[in-house]
Amino acid sequence: FNGNCLTNATSLSFTTSAAAAAAAAAASSSSGASGGGGAAVASTETASTSKKWDSLTAGSSAVLTINNANIAVTGVVVDVKNAVTSAEVKVASLTTNPISSAAAGKVYQYLQLTKSNLADSDASKITVNFKVTKAWLSTNSVSEDDVVLYRYSDSKWNALPTSKAGTDANNVMYSATTPGFSTFAIGNKE
């Protein structure tokens, strides 16, 4: 990984320099008259982190702890109902809303939670823990008790059961349960 990879016990972060990306693109491009090159797609991810488990037994919990100032989610806990192998959970903060309709009047952050080798039906419960800065709440005139996690499913934004879990000097912490993975938004109650 040529020093471009940072790893610890709870998360993986990947950083690629422009020179390395250009070299990789040049090495992977094909020559030939019939090949058409595609334009690079700009990433809408501000930051992301993920964790992979070799195996998870029924009745266990997959815990992804996140400590990244650019990601409002501080943790995801998946209570496993059915045994799974090579499961992975990824959380990404997004620069823009990927859905054509807004989740709420005031949105703190859009997020994408994805998984692999783990079906929604393999989980008995999925808990998303997140934080919102007190500065954002104040600037946007949103009460600490009026924050909710929205999940996009069935072609609409759905408010999830969300509760305030505590505060510190700069943030208010929340916990929400979700029936599955998808695009999410942290915003005000509507």
JSON list of C-alpha atoms in Angstrom, two decimals:
[
{"chain": "A", "resi": 1, "resn": "PHE", "atom": "CA", "xyz": [0.00, 0.00, 0.00]},
{"chain": "A", "resi": 2, "resn": "ASN", "atom": "CA", "xyz": [3.02, 2.27, -0.31]},
{"chain": "A", "resi": 3, "resn": "GLY", "atom": "CA", "xyz": [2.23, 4.24, 2.84]},
{"chain": "A", "resi": 4, "resn": "ASN", "atom": "CA", "xyz": [-1.13, 5.40, 1.48]},
{"chain": "A", "resi": 5, "resn": "CYS", "atom": "CA", "xyz": [-3.12, 3.35, 3.95]},
{"chain": "A", "resi": 6, "resn": "LEU", "atom": "CA", "xyz": [-3.75, 4.06, 7.61]},
{"chain": "A", "resi": 7, "resn": "THR", "atom": "CA", "xyz": [-5.27, 1.32, 9.69]},
{"chain": "A", "resi": 8, "resn": "ASN", "atom": "CA", "xyz": [-6.26, 0.83, 13.30]},
{"chain": "A", "resi": 9, "resn": "ALA", "atom": "CA", "xyz": [-8.43, -1.55, 15.26]},
{"chain": "A", "resi": 10, "resn": "THR", "atom": "CA", "xyz": [-11.72, 0.08, 14.37]},
{"chain": "A", "resi": 11, "resn": "SER", "atom": "CA", "xyz": [-11.50, 1.72, 11.01]},
{"chain": "A", "resi": 12, "resn": "LEU", "atom": "CA", "xyz": [-9.71, 1.96, 7.71]},
{"chain": "A", "resi": 13, "resn": "SER", "atom": "CA", "xyz": [-8.96, 5.18, 5.90]},
{"chain": "A", "resi": 14, "resn": "PHE", "atom": "CA", "xyz": [-7.51, 5.37, 2.44]},
{"chain": "A", "resi": 15, "resn": "THR", "atom": "CA", "xyz": [-5.63, 8.32, 1.03]},
{"chain": "A", "resi": 16, "resn": "THR", "atom": "CA", "xyz": [-4.36, 8.45, -2.51]},
{"chain": "A", "resi": 17, "resn": "SER", "atom": "CA", "xyz": [-2.18, 11.20, -3.89]},
{"chain": "A", "resi": 18, "resn": "ALA", "atom": "CA", "xyz": [-3.03, 12.75, -7.24]},
{"chain": "A", "resi": 19, "resn": "ALA", "atom": "CA", "xyz": [0.21, 11.44, -8.70]},
{"chain": "A", "resi": 20, "resn": "ALA", "atom": "CA", "xyz": [-0.55, 7.89, -7.55]},
{"chain": "A", "resi": 21, "resn": "ALA", "atom": "CA", "xyz": [-4.10, 8.14, -8.90]},
{"chain": "A", "resi": 22, "resn": "ALA", "atom": "CA", "xyz": [-2.83, 9.40, -12.26]},
{"chain": "A", "resi": 23, "resn": "ALA", "atom": "CA", "xyz": [-0.26, 6.63, -12.43]},
{"chain": "A", "resi": 24, "resn": "ALA", "atom": "CA", "xyz": [-2.90, 4.02, -11.59]},
{"chain": "A", "resi": 25, "resn": "ALA", "atom": "CA", "xyz": [-5.26, 5.46, -14.22]},
{"chain": "A", "resi": 26, "resn": "ALA", "atom": "CA", "xyz": [-2.52, 5.45, -16.85]},
{"chain": "A", "resi": 27, "resn": "ALA", "atom": "CA", "xyz": [-1.56, 1.88, -15.96]},
{"chain": "A", "resi": 28, "resn": "SER", "atom": "CA", "xyz": [-5.15, 0.65, -16.19]},
{"chain": "A", "resi": 29, "resn": "SER", "atom": "CA", "xyz": [-6.17, 2.39, -19.40]},
{"chain": "A", "resi": 30, "resn": "SER", "atom": "CA", "xyz": [-6.35, 0.28, -22.50]},
{"chain": "A", "resi": 31, "resn": "SER", "atom": "CA", "xyz": [-5.14, 1.10, -25.96]},
{"chain": "A", "resi": 32, "resn": "GLY", "atom": "CA", "xyz": [-7.14, 0.36, -29.06]},
{"chain": "A", "resi": 33, "resn": "ALA", "atom": "CA", "xyz": [-9.33, 2.19, -31.48]},
{"chain": "A", "resi": 34, "resn": "SER", "atom": "CA", "xyz": [-12.56, 0.71, -30.16]},
{"chain": "A", "resi": 35, "resn": "GLY", "atom": "CA", "xyz": [-12.01, 1.56, -26.50]},
{"chain": "A", "resi": 36, "resn": "GLY", "atom": "CA", "xyz": [-13.67, 4.70, -25.25]},
{"chain": "A", "resi": 37, "resn": "GLY", "atom": "CA", "xyz": [-12.47, 6.35, -22.07]},
{"chain": "A", "resi": 38, "resn": "GLY", "atom": "CA", "xyz": [-14.99, 7.37, -19.45]},
{"chain": "A", "resi": 39, "resn": "ALA", "atom": "CA", "xyz": [-14.91, 10.63, -17.58]},
{"chain": "A", "resi": 40, "resn": "ALA", "atom": "CA", "xyz": [-13.95, 10.47, -13.94]},
{"chain": "A", "resi": 41, "resn": "VAL", "atom": "CA", "xyz": [-16.90, 10.71, -11.59]},
{"chain": "A", "resi": 42, "resn": "ALA", "atom": "CA", "xyz": [-16.43, 13.18, -8.77]},
{"chain": "A", "resi": 43, "resn": "SER", "atom": "CA", "xyz": [-16.89, 11.63, -5.36]},
{"chain": "A", "resi": 44, "resn": "THR", "atom": "CA", "xyz": [-19.67, 13.00, -3.20]},
{"chain": "A", "resi": 45, "resn": "GLU", "atom": "CA", "xyz": [-18.04, 11.52, -0.08]},
{"chain": "A", "resi": 46, "resn": "THR", "atom": "CA", "xyz": [-16.47, 13.94, 2.37]},
{"chain": "A", "resi": 47, "resn": "ALA", "atom": "CA", "xyz": [-15.07, 11.14, 4.51]},
{"chain": "A", "resi": 48, "resn": "SER", "atom": "CA", "xyz": [-15.70, 7.47, 5.08]},
{"chain": "A", "resi": 49, "resn": "THR", "atom": "CA", "xyz": [-14.72, 4.61, 7.31]},
{"chain": "A", "resi": 50, "resn": "SER", "atom": "CA", "xyz": [-15.48, 0.92, 7.33]},
{"chain": "A", "resi": 51, "resn": "LYS", "atom": "CA", "xyz": [-14.88, -2.29, 9.22]},
{"chain": "A", "resi": 52, "resn": "LYS", "atom": "CA", "xyz": [-14.86, -5.91, 8.10]},
{"chain": "A", "resi": 53, "resn": "TRP", "atom": "CA", "xyz": [-15.49, -8.98, 10.24]},
{"chain": "A", "resi": 54, "resn": "ASP", "atom": "CA", "xyz": [-14.27, -12.45, 9.23]},
{"chain": "A", "resi": 55, "resn": "SER", "atom": "CA", "xyz": [-17.31, -14.02, 10.89]},
{"chain": "A", "resi": 56, "resn": "LEU", "atom": "CA", "xyz": [-20.19, -12.99, 13.11]},
{"chain": "A", "resi": 57, "resn": "THR", "atom": "CA", "xyz": [-22.17, -15.58, 15.04]},
{"chain": "A", "resi": 58, "resn": "ALA", "atom": "CA", "xyz": [-25.91, -15.41, 15.64]},
{"chain": "A", "resi": 59, "resn": "GLY", "atom": "CA", "xyz": [-26.56, -13.41, 18.78]},
{"chain": "A", "resi": 60, "resn": "SER", "atom": "CA", "xyz": [-23.35, -11.36, 18.50]},
{"chain": "A", "resi": 61, "resn": "SER", "atom": "CA", "xyz": [-22.97, -7.67, 17.67]},
{"chain": "A", "resi": 62, "resn": "ALA", "atom": "CA", "xyz": [-20.91, -6.03, 14.95]},
{"chain": "A", "resi": 63, "resn": "VAL", "atom": "CA", "xyz": [-19.65, -2.72, 16.32]},
{"chain": "A", "resi": 64, "resn": "LEU", "atom": "CA", "xyz": [-18.15, 0.01, 14.14]},
{"chain": "A", "resi": 65, "resn": "THR", "atom": "CA", "xyz": [-16.80, 2.89, 16.24]},
{"chain": "A", "resi": 66, "resn": "ILE", "atom": "CA", "xyz": [-16.10, 6.12, 14.38]},
{"chain": "A", "resi": 67, "resn": "ASN", "atom": "CA", "xyz": [-13.99, 9.05, 15.56]},
{"chain": "A", "resi": 68, "resn": "ASN", "atom": "CA", "xyz": [-13.84, 11.37, 12.55]},
{"chain": "A", "resi": 69, "resn": "ALA", "atom": "CA", "xyz": [-14.73, 15.06, 12.77]},
{"chain": "A", "resi": 70, "resn": "ASN", "atom": "CA", "xyz": [-16.11, 14.93, 9.19]},
{"chain": "A", "resi": 71, "resn": "ILE", "atom": "CA", "xyz": [-18.59, 12.13, 9.95]},
{"chain": "A", "resi": 72, "resn": "ALA", "atom": "CA", "xyz": [-21.50, 12.86, 12.29]},
{"chain": "A", "resi": 73, "resn": "VAL", "atom": "CA", "xyz": [-22.03, 9.14, 12.95]},
{"chain": "A", "resi": 74, "resn": "THR", "atom": "CA", "xyz": [-20.03, 8.00, 15.97]},
{"chain": "A", "resi": 75, "resn": "GLY", "atom": "CA", "xyz": [-20.95, 4.35, 15.78]},
{"chain": "A", "resi": 76, "resn": "VAL", "atom": "CA", "xyz": [-23.05, 1.64, 14.19]},
{"chain": "A", "resi": 77, "resn": "VAL", "atom": "CA", "xyz": [-24.09, -1.47, 16.11]},
{"chain": "A", "resi": 78, "resn": "VAL", "atom": "CA", "xyz": [-25.60, -4.39, 14.21]},
{"chain": "A", "resi": 79, "resn": "ASP", "atom": "CA", "xyz": [-27.14, -7.09, 16.40]},
{"chain": "A", "resi": 80, "resn": "VAL", "atom": "CA", "xyz": [-26.72, -10.23, 14.31]},
{"chain": "A", "resi": 81, "resn": "LYS", "atom": "CA", "xyz": [-29.66, -12.62, 14.01]},
{"chain": "A", "resi": 82, "resn": "ASN", "atom": "CA", "xyz": [-28.11, -15.04, 11.47]},
{"chain": "A", "resi": 83, "resn": "ALA", "atom": "CA", "xyz": [-24.45, -16.04, 11.31]},
{"chain": "A", "resi": 84, "resn": "VAL", "atom": "CA", "xyz": [-22.55, -14.29, 8.52]},
{"chain": "A", "resi": 85, "resn": "THR", "atom": "CA", "xyz": [-19.01, -14.36, 7.14]},
{"chain": "A", "resi": 86, "resn": "SER", "atom": "CA", "xyz": [-16.88, -11.58, 5.61]},
{"chain": "A", "resi": 87, "resn": "ALA", "atom": "CA", "xyz": [-19.41, -8.92, 6.60]},
{"chain": "A", "resi": 88, "resn": "GLU", "atom": "CA", "xyz": [-18.47, -5.28, 6.11]},
{"chain": "A", "resi": 89, "resn": "VAL", "atom": "CA", "xyz": [-20.13, -2.02, 7.15]},
{"chain": "A", "resi": 90, "resn": "LYS", "atom": "CA", "xyz": [-19.20, 1.37, 5.69]},
{"chain": "A", "resi": 91, "resn": "VAL", "atom": "CA", "xyz": [-20.29, 4.86, 6.74]},
{"chain": "A", "resi": 92, "resn": "ALA", "atom": "CA", "xyz": [-19.67, 7.85, 4.48]},
{"chain": "A", "resi": 93, "resn": "SER", "atom": "CA", "xyz": [-20.55, 11.51, 4.95]},
{"chain": "A", "resi": 94, "resn": "LEU", "atom": "CA", "xyz": [-21.76, 13.14, 1.74]},
{"chain": "A", "resi": 95, "resn": "THR", "atom": "CA", "xyz": [-21.10, 16.61, 0.33]},
{"chain": "A", "resi": 96, "resn": "THR", "atom": "CA", "xyz": [-24.57, 16.85, -1.19]},
{"chain": "A", "resi": 97, "resn": "ASN", "atom": "CA", "xyz": [-28.00, 15.25, -1.02]},
{"chain": "A", "resi": 98, "resn": "PRO", "atom": "CA", "xyz": [-27.99, 12.32, -3.49]},
{"chain": "A", "resi": 99, "resn": "ILE", "atom": "CA", "xyz": [-31.81, 12.27, -3.52]},
{"chain": "A", "resi": 100, "resn": "SER", "atom": "CA", "xyz": [-33.89, 14.82, -5.46]},
{"chain": "A", "resi": 101, "resn": "SER", "atom": "CA", "xyz": [-36.06, 15.68, -2.44]},
{"chain": "A", "resi": 102, "resn": "ALA", "atom": "CA", "xyz": [-34.76, 17.19, 0.80]},
{"chain": "A", "resi": 103, "resn": "ALA", "atom": "CA", "xyz": [-35.05, 15.10, 3.95]},
{"chain": "A", "resi": 104, "resn": "ALA", "atom": "CA", "xyz": [-35.93, 18.05, 6.17]},
{"chain": "A", "resi": 105, "resn": "GLY", "atom": "CA", "xyz": [-36.07, 21.84, 6.20]},
{"chain": "A", "resi": 106, "resn": "LYS", "atom": "CA", "xyz": [-32.66, 21.95, 7.88]},
{"chain": "A", "resi": 107, "resn": "VAL", "atom": "CA", "xyz": [-30.16, 19.13, 7.34]},
{"chain": "A", "resi": 108, "resn": "TYR", "atom": "CA", "xyz": [-26.97, 18.79, 9.36]},
{"chain": "A", "resi": 109, "resn": "GLN", "atom": "CA", "xyz": [-25.43, 16.01, 7.24]},
{"chain": "A", "resi": 110, "resn": "TYR", "atom": "CA", "xyz": [-26.30, 13.46, 4.56]},
{"chain": "A", "resi": 111, "resn": "LEU", "atom": "CA", "xyz": [-24.82, 10.00, 5.00]},
{"chain": "A", "resi": 112, "resn": "GLN", "atom": "CA", "xyz": [-24.52, 6.72, 3.14]},
{"chain": "A", "resi": 113, "resn": "LEU", "atom": "CA", "xyz": [-24.46, 3.51, 5.19]},
{"chain": "A", "resi": 114, "resn": "THR", "atom": "CA", "xyz": [-23.65, 0.43, 3.15]},
{"chain": "A", "resi": 115, "resn": "LYS", "atom": "CA", "xyz": [-22.89, -3.18, 3.86]},
{"chain": "A", "resi": 116, "resn": "SER", "atom": "CA", "xyz": [-21.62, -6.24, 2.09]},
{"chain": "A", "resi": 117, "resn": "ASN", "atom": "CA", "xyz": [-22.18, -9.91, 2.89]},
{"chain": "A", "resi": 118, "resn": "LEU", "atom": "CA", "xyz": [-24.78, -8.82, 5.43]},
{"chain": "A", "resi": 119, "resn": "ALA", "atom": "CA", "xyz": [-28.48, -8.72, 4.51]},
{"chain": "A", "resi": 120, "resn": "ASP", "atom": "CA", "xyz": [-30.86, -6.45, 6.41]},
{"chain": "A", "resi": 121, "resn": "SER", "atom": "CA", "xyz": [-32.68, -9.66, 7.39]},
{"chain": "A", "resi": 122, "resn": "ASP", "atom": "CA", "xyz": [-29.46, -10.94, 9.07]},
{"chain": "A", "resi": 123, "resn": "ALA", "atom": "CA", "xyz": [-29.81, -8.19, 11.68]},
{"chain": "A", "resi": 124, "resn": "SER", "atom": "CA", "xyz": [-32.27, -8.19, 14.57]},
{"chain": "A", "resi": 125, "resn": "LYS", "atom": "CA", "xyz": [-31.47, -4.54, 15.33]},
{"chain": "A", "resi": 126, "resn": "ILE", "atom": "CA", "xyz": [-29.34, -1.79, 13.77]},
{"chain": "A", "resi": 127, "resn": "THR", "atom": "CA", "xyz": [-28.45, 1.20, 15.94]},
{"chain": "A", "resi": 128, "resn": "VAL", "atom": "CA", "xyz": [-26.86, 4.38, 14.58]},
{"chain": "A", "resi": 129, "resn": "ASN", "atom": "CA", "xyz": [-25.22, 6.72, 17.09]},
{"chain": "A", "resi": 130, "resn": "PHE", "atom": "CA", "xyz": [-24.44, 10.26, 15.95]},
{"chain": "A", "resi": 131, "resn": "LYS", "atom": "CA", "xyz": [-23.67, 13.76, 17.13]},
{"chain": "A", "resi": 132, "resn": "VAL", "atom": "CA", "xyz": [-24.69, 17.27, 16.11]},
{"chain": "A", "resi": 133, "resn": "THR", "atom": "CA", "xyz": [-22.70, 20.33, 17.10]},
{"chain": "A", "resi": 134, "resn": "LYS", "atom": "CA", "xyz": [-24.37, 22.75, 19.49]},
{"chain": "A", "resi": 135, "resn": "ALA", "atom": "CA", "xyz": [-23.13, 25.55, 17.20]},
{"chain": "A", "resi": 136, "resn": "TRP", "atom": "CA", "xyz": [-25.17, 24.15, 14.26]},
{"chain": "A", "resi": 137, "resn": "LEU", "atom": "CA", "xyz": [-28.25, 23.76, 16.45]},
{"chain": "A", "resi": 138, "resn": "SER", "atom": "CA", "xyz": [-27.94, 27.36, 17.64]},
{"chain": "A", "resi": 139, "resn": "THR", "atom": "CA", "xyz": [-27.20, 28.84, 14.19]},
{"chain": "A", "resi": 140, "resn": "ASN", "atom": "CA", "xyz": [-30.18, 27.00, 12.67]},
{"chain": "A", "resi": 141, "resn": "SER", "atom": "CA", "xyz": [-32.56, 27.57, 15.61]},
{"chain": "A", "resi": 142, "resn": "VAL", "atom": "CA", "xyz": [-33.10, 23.83, 16.05]},
{"chain": "A", "resi": 143, "resn": "SER", "atom": "CA", "xyz": [-33.89, 22.54, 19.54]},
{"chain": "A", "resi": 144, "resn": "GLU", "atom": "CA", "xyz": [-31.79, 19.67, 20.88]},
{"chain": "A", "resi": 145, "resn": "ASP", "atom": "CA", "xyz": [-35.04, 17.68, 21.15]},
{"chain": "A", "resi": 146, "resn": "ASP", "atom": "CA", "xyz": [-36.00, 18.31, 17.50]},
{"chain": "A", "resi": 147, "resn": "VAL", "atom": "CA", "xyz": [-33.21, 16.33, 15.81]},
{"chain": "A", "resi": 148, "resn": "VAL", "atom": "CA", "xyz": [-34.07, 13.15, 13.95]},
{"chain": "A", "resi": 149, "resn": "LEU", "atom": "CA", "xyz": [-32.31, 10.63, 11.73]},
{"chain": "A", "resi": 150, "resn": "TYR", "atom": "CA", "xyz": [-34.08, 10.14, 8.38]},
{"chain": "A", "resi": 151, "resn": "ARG", "atom": "CA", "xyz": [-33.70, 7.06, 6.18]},
{"chain": "A", "resi": 152, "resn": "TYR", "atom": "CA", "xyz": [-34.49, 7.06, 2.48]},
{"chain": "A", "resi": 153, "resn": "SER", "atom": "CA", "xyz": [-36.58, 4.01, 1.57]},
{"chain": "A", "resi": 154, "resn": "ASP", "atom": "CA", "xyz": [-39.72, 3.31, -0.47]},
{"chain": "A", "resi": 155, "resn": "SER", "atom": "CA", "xyz": [-39.00, 6.47, -2.53]},
{"chain": "A", "resi": 156, "resn": "LYS", "atom": "CA", "xyz": [-39.33, 8.82, 0.45]},
{"chain": "A", "resi": 157, "resn": "TRP", "atom": "CA", "xyz": [-37.56, 10.09, 3.55]},
{"chain": "A", "resi": 158, "resn": "ASN", "atom": "CA", "xyz": [-38.73, 8.32, 6.71]},
{"chain": "A", "resi": 159, "resn": "ALA", "atom": "CA", "xyz": [-38.09, 9.65, 10.22]},
{"chain": "A", "resi": 160, "resn": "LEU", "atom": "CA", "xyz": [-36.54, 6.98, 12.45]},
{"chain": "A", "resi": 161, "resn": "PRO", "atom": "CA", "xyz": [-37.04, 6.58, 16.20]},
{"chain": "A", "resi": 162, "resn": "THR", "atom": "CA", "xyz": [-34.35, 8.94, 17.54]},
{"chain": "A", "resi": 163, "resn": "SER", "atom": "CA", "xyz": [-33.48, 9.78, 21.14]},
{"chain": "A", "resi": 164, "resn": "LYS", "atom": "CA", "xyz": [-31.06, 12.19, 22.75]},
{"chain": "A", "resi": 165, "resn": "ALA", "atom": "CA", "xyz": [-28.28, 10.18, 24.42]},
{"chain": "A", "resi": 166, "resn": "GLY", "atom": "CA", "xyz": [-26.28, 12.96, 26.09]},
{"chain": "A", "resi": 167, "resn": "THR", "atom": "CA", "xyz": [-24.20, 16.08, 25.60]},
{"chain": "A", "resi": 168, "resn": "ASP", "atom": "CA", "xyz": [-20.64, 17.27, 25.95]},
{"chain": "A", "resi": 169, "resn": "ALA", "atom": "CA", "xyz": [-19.18, 20.78, 25.74]},
{"chain": "A", "resi": 170, "resn": "ASN", "atom": "CA", "xyz": [-19.67, 21.06, 21.96]},
{"chain": "A", "resi": 171, "resn": "ASN", "atom": "CA", "xyz": [-22.07, 18.33, 20.83]},
{"chain": "A", "resi": 172, "resn": "VAL", "atom": "CA", "xyz": [-25.40, 16.67, 21.46]},
{"chain": "A", "resi": 173, "resn": "MET", "atom": "CA", "xyz": [-25.34, 12.89, 21.03]},
{"chain": "A", "resi": 174, "resn": "TYR", "atom": "CA", "xyz": [-28.24, 10.87, 19.63]},
{"chain": "A", "resi": 175, "resn": "SER", "atom": "CA", "xyz": [-29.17, 7.26, 19.02]},
{"chain": "A", "resi": 176, "resn": "ALA", "atom": "CA", "xyz": [-31.56, 5.93, 16.37]},
{"chain": "A", "resi": 177, "resn": "THR", "atom": "CA", "xyz": [-32.67, 2.50, 15.21]},
{"chain": "A", "resi": 178, "resn": "THR", "atom": "CA", "xyz": [-33.07, 1.64, 11.55]},
{"chain": "A", "resi": 179, "resn": "PRO", "atom": "CA", "xyz": [-34.53, -1.40, 9.77]},
{"chain": "A", "resi": 180, "resn": "GLY", "atom": "CA", "xyz": [-31.73, -1.38, 7.19]},
{"chain": "A", "resi": 181, "resn": "PHE", "atom": "CA", "xyz": [-28.92, 0.37, 5.38]},
{"chain": "A", "resi": 182, "resn": "SER", "atom": "CA", "xyz": [-29.48, 3.19, 2.89]},
{"chain": "A", "resi": 183, "resn": "THR", "atom": "CA", "xyz": [-28.99, 6.93, 2.45]},
{"chain": "A", "resi": 184, "resn": "PHE", "atom": "CA", "xyz": [-29.59, 8.87, 5.66]},
{"chain": "A", "resi": 185, "resn": "ALA", "atom": "CA", "xyz": [-29.92, 12.48, 6.75]},
{"chain": "A", "resi": 186, "resn": "ILE", "atom": "CA", "xyz": [-29.60, 14.12, 10.14]},
{"chain": "A", "resi": 187, "resn": "GLY", "atom": "CA", "xyz": [-32.04, 17.00, 10.31]},
{"chain": "A", "resi": 188, "resn": "ASN", "atom": "CA", "xyz": [-34.81, 18.77, 12.17]},
{"chain": "A", "resi": 189, "resn": "LYS", "atom": "CA", "xyz": [-38.18, 17.20, 12.89]},
{"chain": "A", "resi": 190, "resn": "GLU", "atom": "CA", "xyz": [-40.81, 18.22, 10.36]}
]
